[in-house]
Amino acid sequence: MPPPPKKRSAGKIVGVGCLGVFALFVVIGIIGAVVGNGDGKSDDTTSSAKSSAPTGTTSPKPTAEENDAPSKDVKADDLAGTTTSTLGGNIAPWVDKMTSHGVIWEKQGAKESIAGLPPTRDWFGEAKGATSAPSFVAHAITDTHRGILSLSCNAVGIPKGSSADQVAVFIDCITSAGLDGIDNAKVRTWIQAKLPAMLGKDGMQVEDLDLGKATLSMDTAGDTAAISIEQQY
């Protein structure tokens, strides 16, 4: 009998080789799909970012500082000193009361400016006085919004026995503006007690009254006297 034919392995080799190539293409296809999906997401993200970006015609929202910025039509001197603490009150009735005592005004609300300080407004007037009455001046300083910073009155040549009249002027000088948080009854009682006792004495006499937010000061020398109130710092 003839010998059996030998098994040929070439077909198997060729078959395995084809399968390997096919598998390689499948793997390459999967990798390409994954990469393609990643690129698509990146493109979507980029497109989304581009669509959300403001166009050249859209104005950016103002910042908080820009929102708080004052209007251009507000004058600088009206803004200056807006944070300055004052004694409050109302300057108008003070001016009226001093006018009733004979004060003739040289300045009423005149703007004053000192380098390094906020601008202020100034009231200044003088009562010449008759032969039997003292001459005195009244002076007030406010911020640009007329919040009172200080009030003062100075009298010269007070005749003996006229302390009651001078007491009335000094009381009105301090109380008629209606300063915030100031006890006017306490001020009145203090002036009524101190001024007659201080007038006519040799040398300078000085007295102060602590009113919490303000200090009331009075000084005399012979027949002159001065009183003032200003905020404590």
Coordinates of C-alpha atoms in Angstrom, one line a residue:
M1 CA 0.0 0.0 0.0
P2 CA 1.2 3.5 -0.8
P3 CA 2.2 5.6 2.3
P4 CA -0.6 8.1 3.5
P5 CA -0.2 11.7 2.3
K6 CA 1.5 14.0 4.7
K7 CA -0.6 16.7 6.4
R8 CA 0.1 20.1 5.1
S9 CA 0.3 22.9 7.7
A10 CA 0.5 25.7 5.1
G11 CA -3.2 26.3 5.2
K12 CA -3.2 26.6 8.9
I13 CA -0.4 29.0 8.8
V14 CA -2.1 31.0 6.2
G15 CA -5.4 30.9 8.2
V16 CA -3.8 32.0 11.4
G17 CA -2.0 34.8 9.6
C18 CA -5.2 36.0 8.1
L19 CA -7.0 36.0 11.4
G20 CA -4.1 37.9 13.0
V21 CA -4.3 40.6 10.3
F22 CA -8.1 40.8 10.7
A23 CA -7.8 41.1 14.5
L24 CA -5.2 43.9 14.0
F25 CA -7.6 45.9 11.8
V26 CA -10.4 45.4 14.4
V27 CA -8.1 46.8 17.1
I28 CA -7.0 49.7 15.0
G29 CA -10.7 50.5 14.2
I30 CA -11.6 50.5 17.9
I31 CA -8.7 52.8 18.7
G32 CA -9.7 55.1 15.9
A33 CA -13.3 55.2 17.1
V34 CA -12.2 56.1 20.7
V35 CA -9.9 58.8 19.4
G36 CA -12.6 60.1 17.2
N37 CA -15.1 60.3 20.0
G38 CA -12.5 62.2 22.1
D39 CA -11.9 64.7 19.3
G40 CA -15.6 65.2 19.0
K41 CA -16.0 66.0 22.7
S42 CA -13.1 68.4 22.5
D43 CA -14.7 70.1 19.4
D44 CA -18.0 70.3 21.3
T45 CA -16.4 71.8 24.3
T46 CA -14.5 74.3 22.2
S47 CA -17.6 75.2 20.3
S48 CA -19.6 75.6 23.5
A49 CA -16.9 77.9 25.0
K50 CA -16.8 79.9 21.8
S51 CA -20.6 80.3 21.8
S52 CA -20.6 81.4 25.4
A53 CA -17.9 84.0 24.9
P54 CA -19.1 87.6 24.7
T55 CA -19.1 89.1 21.2
G56 CA -17.4 92.3 20.3
T57 CA -20.7 94.3 20.6
T58 CA -21.5 93.1 24.1
S59 CA -20.5 95.5 26.9
P60 CA -18.9 93.9 30.0
K61 CA -20.8 94.2 33.3
P62 CA -19.6 97.1 35.5
T63 CA -17.6 96.2 38.5
A64 CA -18.6 97.0 42.1
E65 CA -16.3 99.9 42.2
E66 CA -17.8 101.3 39.0
N67 CA -21.3 100.9 40.4
D68 CA -20.3 102.9 43.5
A69 CA -18.6 105.6 41.6
P70 CA -20.2 109.1 41.9
S71 CA -22.0 110.7 39.0
K72 CA -19.8 113.0 37.0
D73 CA -22.2 115.9 37.6
V74 CA -21.6 115.7 41.4
K75 CA -19.1 118.4 42.4
A76 CA -16.0 117.4 44.2
D77 CA -16.4 119.9 47.0
D78 CA -19.9 118.4 47.7
L79 CA -18.4 115.0 48.1
A80 CA -15.4 116.0 50.2
G81 CA -16.0 115.6 53.9
T82 CA -19.0 113.4 53.4
T83 CA -17.6 111.0 55.9
T84 CA -16.7 113.7 58.4
S85 CA -18.5 113.3 61.7
T86 CA -20.4 116.4 62.8
L87 CA -22.5 117.7 65.6
G88 CA -25.6 117.6 63.3
G89 CA -28.1 120.3 64.1
N90 CA -29.4 123.1 61.8
I91 CA -27.4 126.2 61.0
A92 CA -30.5 128.2 59.9
P93 CA -32.1 128.8 63.3
W94 CA -28.7 129.6 64.8
V95 CA -28.2 132.3 62.2
D96 CA -31.7 133.7 62.9
K97 CA -31.1 133.7 66.6
M98 CA -27.7 135.5 66.3
T99 CA -29.3 138.0 64.0
S100 CA -31.9 138.8 66.6
H101 CA -29.1 139.6 69.0
G102 CA -27.8 142.2 66.5
V103 CA -25.2 140.3 64.6
I104 CA -24.5 141.6 61.1
W105 CA -23.1 138.9 58.9
E106 CA -19.9 139.3 56.9
K107 CA -19.9 135.7 55.7
Q108 CA -22.8 133.3 55.4
G109 CA -22.0 129.8 54.2
A110 CA -18.8 130.9 52.5
K111 CA -16.7 128.0 51.2
E112 CA -13.4 127.7 53.0
S113 CA -10.5 125.5 51.9
I114 CA -7.3 124.6 53.8
A115 CA -4.7 122.5 52.2
G116 CA -4.8 118.9 53.5
L117 CA -8.3 119.3 55.0
P118 CA -11.8 118.8 53.6
P119 CA -13.5 122.0 52.5
T120 CA -15.9 123.7 54.9
R121 CA -18.5 126.5 55.0
D122 CA -18.1 129.5 57.3
W123 CA -20.5 131.8 59.0
F124 CA -19.1 135.0 60.7
G125 CA -20.8 138.1 61.9
E126 CA -20.4 140.9 64.5
A127 CA -22.7 142.8 66.8
K128 CA -21.2 146.2 67.4
G129 CA -23.0 146.9 70.6
A130 CA -24.4 150.1 72.0
T131 CA -22.6 152.2 74.7
S132 CA -24.0 150.0 77.5
A133 CA -23.8 146.7 75.6
P134 CA -20.8 144.6 74.7
S135 CA -19.6 143.9 71.2
F136 CA -19.5 140.3 70.2
V137 CA -18.8 138.0 67.3
A138 CA -20.6 134.8 66.3
H139 CA -18.8 132.1 64.3
A140 CA -19.9 128.8 62.9
I141 CA -18.1 126.2 60.8
T142 CA -19.9 123.4 59.0
D143 CA -19.0 120.7 56.4
T144 CA -20.2 121.2 52.8
H145 CA -23.5 119.7 53.7
R146 CA -24.0 122.2 56.5
G147 CA -23.4 119.6 59.3
I148 CA -22.2 121.7 62.2
L149 CA -18.5 121.2 63.2
S150 CA -18.2 124.0 65.7
L151 CA -20.0 127.1 67.2
S152 CA -18.5 130.0 69.1
C153 CA -19.2 133.5 70.4
N154 CA -16.8 136.0 71.8
A155 CA -17.8 139.1 73.8
V156 CA -15.7 142.2 74.6
G157 CA -16.3 145.0 77.0
I158 CA -19.1 143.4 79.1
P159 CA -20.4 146.0 81.5
K160 CA -20.6 145.2 85.2
G161 CA -24.1 144.0 86.1
S162 CA -25.0 142.9 82.6
S163 CA -24.0 139.2 83.0
A164 CA -27.6 138.1 82.7
D165 CA -27.8 139.6 79.1
Q166 CA -24.5 137.9 78.2
V167 CA -25.7 134.6 79.7
A168 CA -28.7 134.8 77.3
V169 CA -26.5 135.4 74.3
F170 CA -24.1 132.5 75.2
I171 CA -27.0 130.1 75.8
D172 CA -28.5 130.9 72.4
C173 CA -25.1 130.6 70.8
I174 CA -24.9 127.0 71.9
T175 CA -28.5 125.7 72.0
S176 CA -30.3 127.4 69.1
A177 CA -28.9 125.1 66.4
G178 CA -30.4 122.0 68.0
L179 CA -27.2 120.0 68.0
D180 CA -27.7 116.2 68.0
G181 CA -27.4 114.4 71.3
I182 CA -26.7 117.6 73.3
D183 CA -28.6 118.2 76.5
N184 CA -29.6 121.9 76.1
A185 CA -31.0 122.0 79.7
K186 CA -27.6 120.9 81.0
V187 CA -25.9 123.5 78.9
R188 CA -28.2 126.3 80.0
T189 CA -27.8 125.5 83.7
W190 CA -24.0 125.3 83.4
I191 CA -23.7 128.7 81.6
Q192 CA -26.0 130.4 84.1
A193 CA -23.8 129.2 87.0
K194 CA -20.4 129.6 85.5
L195 CA -20.4 132.8 83.5
P196 CA -21.4 135.3 86.3
A197 CA -18.8 133.6 88.6
M198 CA -16.0 133.9 86.1
L199 CA -16.6 137.5 84.8
G200 CA -14.6 140.4 86.3
K201 CA -11.8 138.3 87.7
D202 CA -8.2 139.0 87.1
G203 CA -6.3 136.6 84.9
M204 CA -7.8 134.0 82.6
Q205 CA -10.6 131.8 83.9
V206 CA -11.2 128.6 82.0
E207 CA -14.0 126.0 82.4
D208 CA -15.0 123.0 80.4
L209 CA -18.1 120.8 80.3
D210 CA -18.0 117.2 78.9
L211 CA -21.1 116.6 76.9
G212 CA -20.2 113.1 75.7
K213 CA -19.8 113.7 72.0
A214 CA -18.8 117.3 72.4
T215 CA -16.9 119.6 74.7
L216 CA -18.3 123.0 75.8
S217 CA -15.5 125.5 76.7
M218 CA -15.8 128.9 78.3
D219 CA -13.1 131.4 79.3
T220 CA -13.1 134.9 80.7
A221 CA -10.5 137.6 81.4
G222 CA -11.8 140.7 83.0
D223 CA -14.7 142.0 80.9
T224 CA -14.2 139.6 78.0
A225 CA -15.7 136.2 77.6
A226 CA -15.7 133.4 75.0
I227 CA -17.7 130.2 74.6
S228 CA -17.4 127.4 72.1
I229 CA -18.6 123.9 71.4
E230 CA -16.9 121.3 69.2
Q231 CA -16.8 117.6 68.7
Q232 CA -14.6 115.4 70.9
Y233 CA -12.0 113.3 69.0

